[in-house]
GROMACS .gro file of C-alpha atoms in nm:
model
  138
    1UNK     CA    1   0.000   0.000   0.000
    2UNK     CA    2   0.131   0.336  -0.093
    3UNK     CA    3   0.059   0.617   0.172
    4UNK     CA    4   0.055   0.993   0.108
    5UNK     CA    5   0.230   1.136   0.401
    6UNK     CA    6   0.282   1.542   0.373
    7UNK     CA    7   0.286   1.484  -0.014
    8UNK     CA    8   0.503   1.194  -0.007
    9UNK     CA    9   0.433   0.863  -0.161
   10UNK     CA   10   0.569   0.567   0.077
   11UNK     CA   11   0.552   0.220   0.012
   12UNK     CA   12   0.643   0.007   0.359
   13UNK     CA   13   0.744  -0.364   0.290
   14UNK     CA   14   0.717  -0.524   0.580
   15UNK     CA   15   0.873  -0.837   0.737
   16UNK     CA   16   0.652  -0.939   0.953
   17UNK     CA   17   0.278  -1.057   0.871
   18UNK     CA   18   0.172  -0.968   1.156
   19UNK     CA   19   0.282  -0.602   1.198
   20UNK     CA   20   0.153  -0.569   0.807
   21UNK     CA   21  -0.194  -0.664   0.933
   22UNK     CA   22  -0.195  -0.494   1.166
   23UNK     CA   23  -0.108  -0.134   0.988
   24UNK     CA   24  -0.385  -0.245   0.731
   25UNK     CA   25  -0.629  -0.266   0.938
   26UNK     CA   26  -0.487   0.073   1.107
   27UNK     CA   27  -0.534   0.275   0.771
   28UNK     CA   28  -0.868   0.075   0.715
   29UNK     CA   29  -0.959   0.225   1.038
   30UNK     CA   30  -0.851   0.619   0.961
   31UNK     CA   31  -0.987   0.568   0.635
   32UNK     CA   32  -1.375   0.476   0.652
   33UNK     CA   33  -1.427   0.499   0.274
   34UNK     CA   34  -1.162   0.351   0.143
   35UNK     CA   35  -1.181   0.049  -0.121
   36UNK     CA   36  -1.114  -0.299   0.064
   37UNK     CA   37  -0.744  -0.352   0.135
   38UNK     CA   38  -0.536  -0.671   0.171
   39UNK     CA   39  -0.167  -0.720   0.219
   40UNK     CA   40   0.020  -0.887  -0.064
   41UNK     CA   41   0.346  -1.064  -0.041
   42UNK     CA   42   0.621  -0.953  -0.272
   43UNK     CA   43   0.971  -1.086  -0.328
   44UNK     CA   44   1.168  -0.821  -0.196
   45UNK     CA   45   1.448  -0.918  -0.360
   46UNK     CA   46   1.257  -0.897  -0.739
   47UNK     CA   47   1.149  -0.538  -0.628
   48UNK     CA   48   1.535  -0.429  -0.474
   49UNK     CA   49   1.716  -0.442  -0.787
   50UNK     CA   50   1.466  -0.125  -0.875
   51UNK     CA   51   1.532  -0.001  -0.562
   52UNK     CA   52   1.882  -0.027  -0.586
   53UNK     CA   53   1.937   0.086  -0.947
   54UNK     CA   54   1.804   0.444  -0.829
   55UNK     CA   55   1.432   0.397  -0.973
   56UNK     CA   56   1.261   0.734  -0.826
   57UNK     CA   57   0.951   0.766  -1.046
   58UNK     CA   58   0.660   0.496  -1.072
   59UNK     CA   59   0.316   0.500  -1.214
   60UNK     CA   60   0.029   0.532  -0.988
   61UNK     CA   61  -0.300   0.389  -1.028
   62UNK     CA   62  -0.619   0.434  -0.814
   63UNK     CA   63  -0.644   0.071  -0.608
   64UNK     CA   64  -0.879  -0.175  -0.828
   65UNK     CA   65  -0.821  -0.032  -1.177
   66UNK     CA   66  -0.622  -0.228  -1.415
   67UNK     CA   67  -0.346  -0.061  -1.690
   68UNK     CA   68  -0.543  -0.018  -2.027
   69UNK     CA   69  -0.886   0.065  -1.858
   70UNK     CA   70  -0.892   0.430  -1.979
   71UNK     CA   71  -0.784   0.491  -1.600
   72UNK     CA   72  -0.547   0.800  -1.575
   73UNK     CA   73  -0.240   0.700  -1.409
   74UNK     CA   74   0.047   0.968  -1.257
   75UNK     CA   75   0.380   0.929  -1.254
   76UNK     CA   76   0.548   1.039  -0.911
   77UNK     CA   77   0.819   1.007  -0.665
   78UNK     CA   78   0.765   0.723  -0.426
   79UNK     CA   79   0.962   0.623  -0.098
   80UNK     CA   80   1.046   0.283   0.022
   81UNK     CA   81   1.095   0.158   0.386
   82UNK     CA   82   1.171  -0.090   0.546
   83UNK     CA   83   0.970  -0.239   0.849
   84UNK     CA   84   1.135  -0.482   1.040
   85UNK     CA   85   0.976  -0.728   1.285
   86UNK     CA   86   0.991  -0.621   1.677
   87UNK     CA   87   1.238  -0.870   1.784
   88UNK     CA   88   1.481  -0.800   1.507
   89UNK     CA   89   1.499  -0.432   1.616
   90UNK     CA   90   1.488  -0.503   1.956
   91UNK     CA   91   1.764  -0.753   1.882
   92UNK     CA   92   1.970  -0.534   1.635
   93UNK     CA   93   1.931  -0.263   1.927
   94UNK     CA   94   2.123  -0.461   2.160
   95UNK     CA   95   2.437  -0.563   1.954
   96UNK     CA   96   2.487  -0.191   1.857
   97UNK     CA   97   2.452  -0.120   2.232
   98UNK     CA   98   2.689  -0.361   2.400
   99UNK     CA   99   3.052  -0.261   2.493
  100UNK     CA  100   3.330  -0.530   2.442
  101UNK     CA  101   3.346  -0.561   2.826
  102UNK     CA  102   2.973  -0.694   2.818
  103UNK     CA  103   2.992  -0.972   2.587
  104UNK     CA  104   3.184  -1.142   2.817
  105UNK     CA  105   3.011  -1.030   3.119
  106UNK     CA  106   2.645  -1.136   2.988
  107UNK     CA  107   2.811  -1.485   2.854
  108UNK     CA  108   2.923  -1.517   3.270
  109UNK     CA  109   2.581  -1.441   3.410
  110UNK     CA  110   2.417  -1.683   3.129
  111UNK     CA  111   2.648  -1.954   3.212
  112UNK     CA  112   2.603  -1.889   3.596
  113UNK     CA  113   2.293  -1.856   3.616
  114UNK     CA  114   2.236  -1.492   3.710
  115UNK     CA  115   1.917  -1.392   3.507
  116UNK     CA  116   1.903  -1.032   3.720
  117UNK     CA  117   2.248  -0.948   3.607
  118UNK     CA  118   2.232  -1.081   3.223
  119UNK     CA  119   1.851  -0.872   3.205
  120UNK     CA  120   2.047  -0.582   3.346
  121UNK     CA  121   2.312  -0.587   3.097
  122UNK     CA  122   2.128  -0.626   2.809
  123UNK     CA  123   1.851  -0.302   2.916
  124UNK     CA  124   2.180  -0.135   2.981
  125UNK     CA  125   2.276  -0.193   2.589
  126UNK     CA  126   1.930  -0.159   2.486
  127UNK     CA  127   1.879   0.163   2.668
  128UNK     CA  128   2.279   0.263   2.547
  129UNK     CA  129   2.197   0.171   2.177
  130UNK     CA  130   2.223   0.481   1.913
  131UNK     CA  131   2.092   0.286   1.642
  132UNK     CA  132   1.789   0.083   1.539
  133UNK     CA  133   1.557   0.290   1.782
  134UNK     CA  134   1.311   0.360   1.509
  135UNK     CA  135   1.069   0.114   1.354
  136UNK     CA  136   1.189   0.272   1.010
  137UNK     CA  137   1.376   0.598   0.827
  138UNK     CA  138   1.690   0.563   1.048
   0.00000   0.00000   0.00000
């Protein structure tokens, strides 16, 4: 689904079912009149090389009508994003937040067991993180 945000055409791939479902049935919600939606699985790696070969521009239909219908497209700008699932961030959030000292210390409390000092370390590098604190655009 491409959203107009501000003017700007975004398209959000996301990874997980789940989370796509659920922002479907979030703009199904804001949007009382709109057609019926559904989410659609796409190889993302058939739609990256576009992505990656600089492909700004695409043609933009109304949802339902088919190329060749006397339907008047419009060629625009669109963005792409990427949503990742919640434990992936969570998880990439963590690695980019651990120092070298706390690899080691979290492997100790694993192997100990001391689950209050391994939870602590790894909110510490959570909370420490600079990176991967935003669901997407970072």
């Amino acid at each position: 689904v491409i959203l107009s945000d501000n003017g700007n055409n975004i398209f959000h791939f996301f990874f997980s079912k789940h989370m796509a479902d659920a922002a479907l049935k979030a703009v199904t919600a804001a949007n009382a009149e709109a057609p019926e939606l559904r989410v659609s699985a796409f190889h993302l790696g058939k739609c990256w090389f576009k992505l990656i070969q600089g492909h700004k521009m695409f043609e933009l239909r109304k949802y339902g009508k088919n190329k060749g219908d006397g339907t008047t497209t419009s060629t625009k700008p669109v963005q792409f994003r990427l949503v990742p699932n919640s434990k992936d961030l969570m998880g990439a959030r963590i690695l980019t937040g651990l120092k070298p000292g706390d690899v080691d210390e979290l492997k100790e409390a694993i192997e100990t067991p001391d689950a209050p000092k391994a939870v602590s370390i790894i909110q510490s590098a959570a909370n420490d993180a600079n990176g991967f604190t935003n669901a997407f655009n970072e």
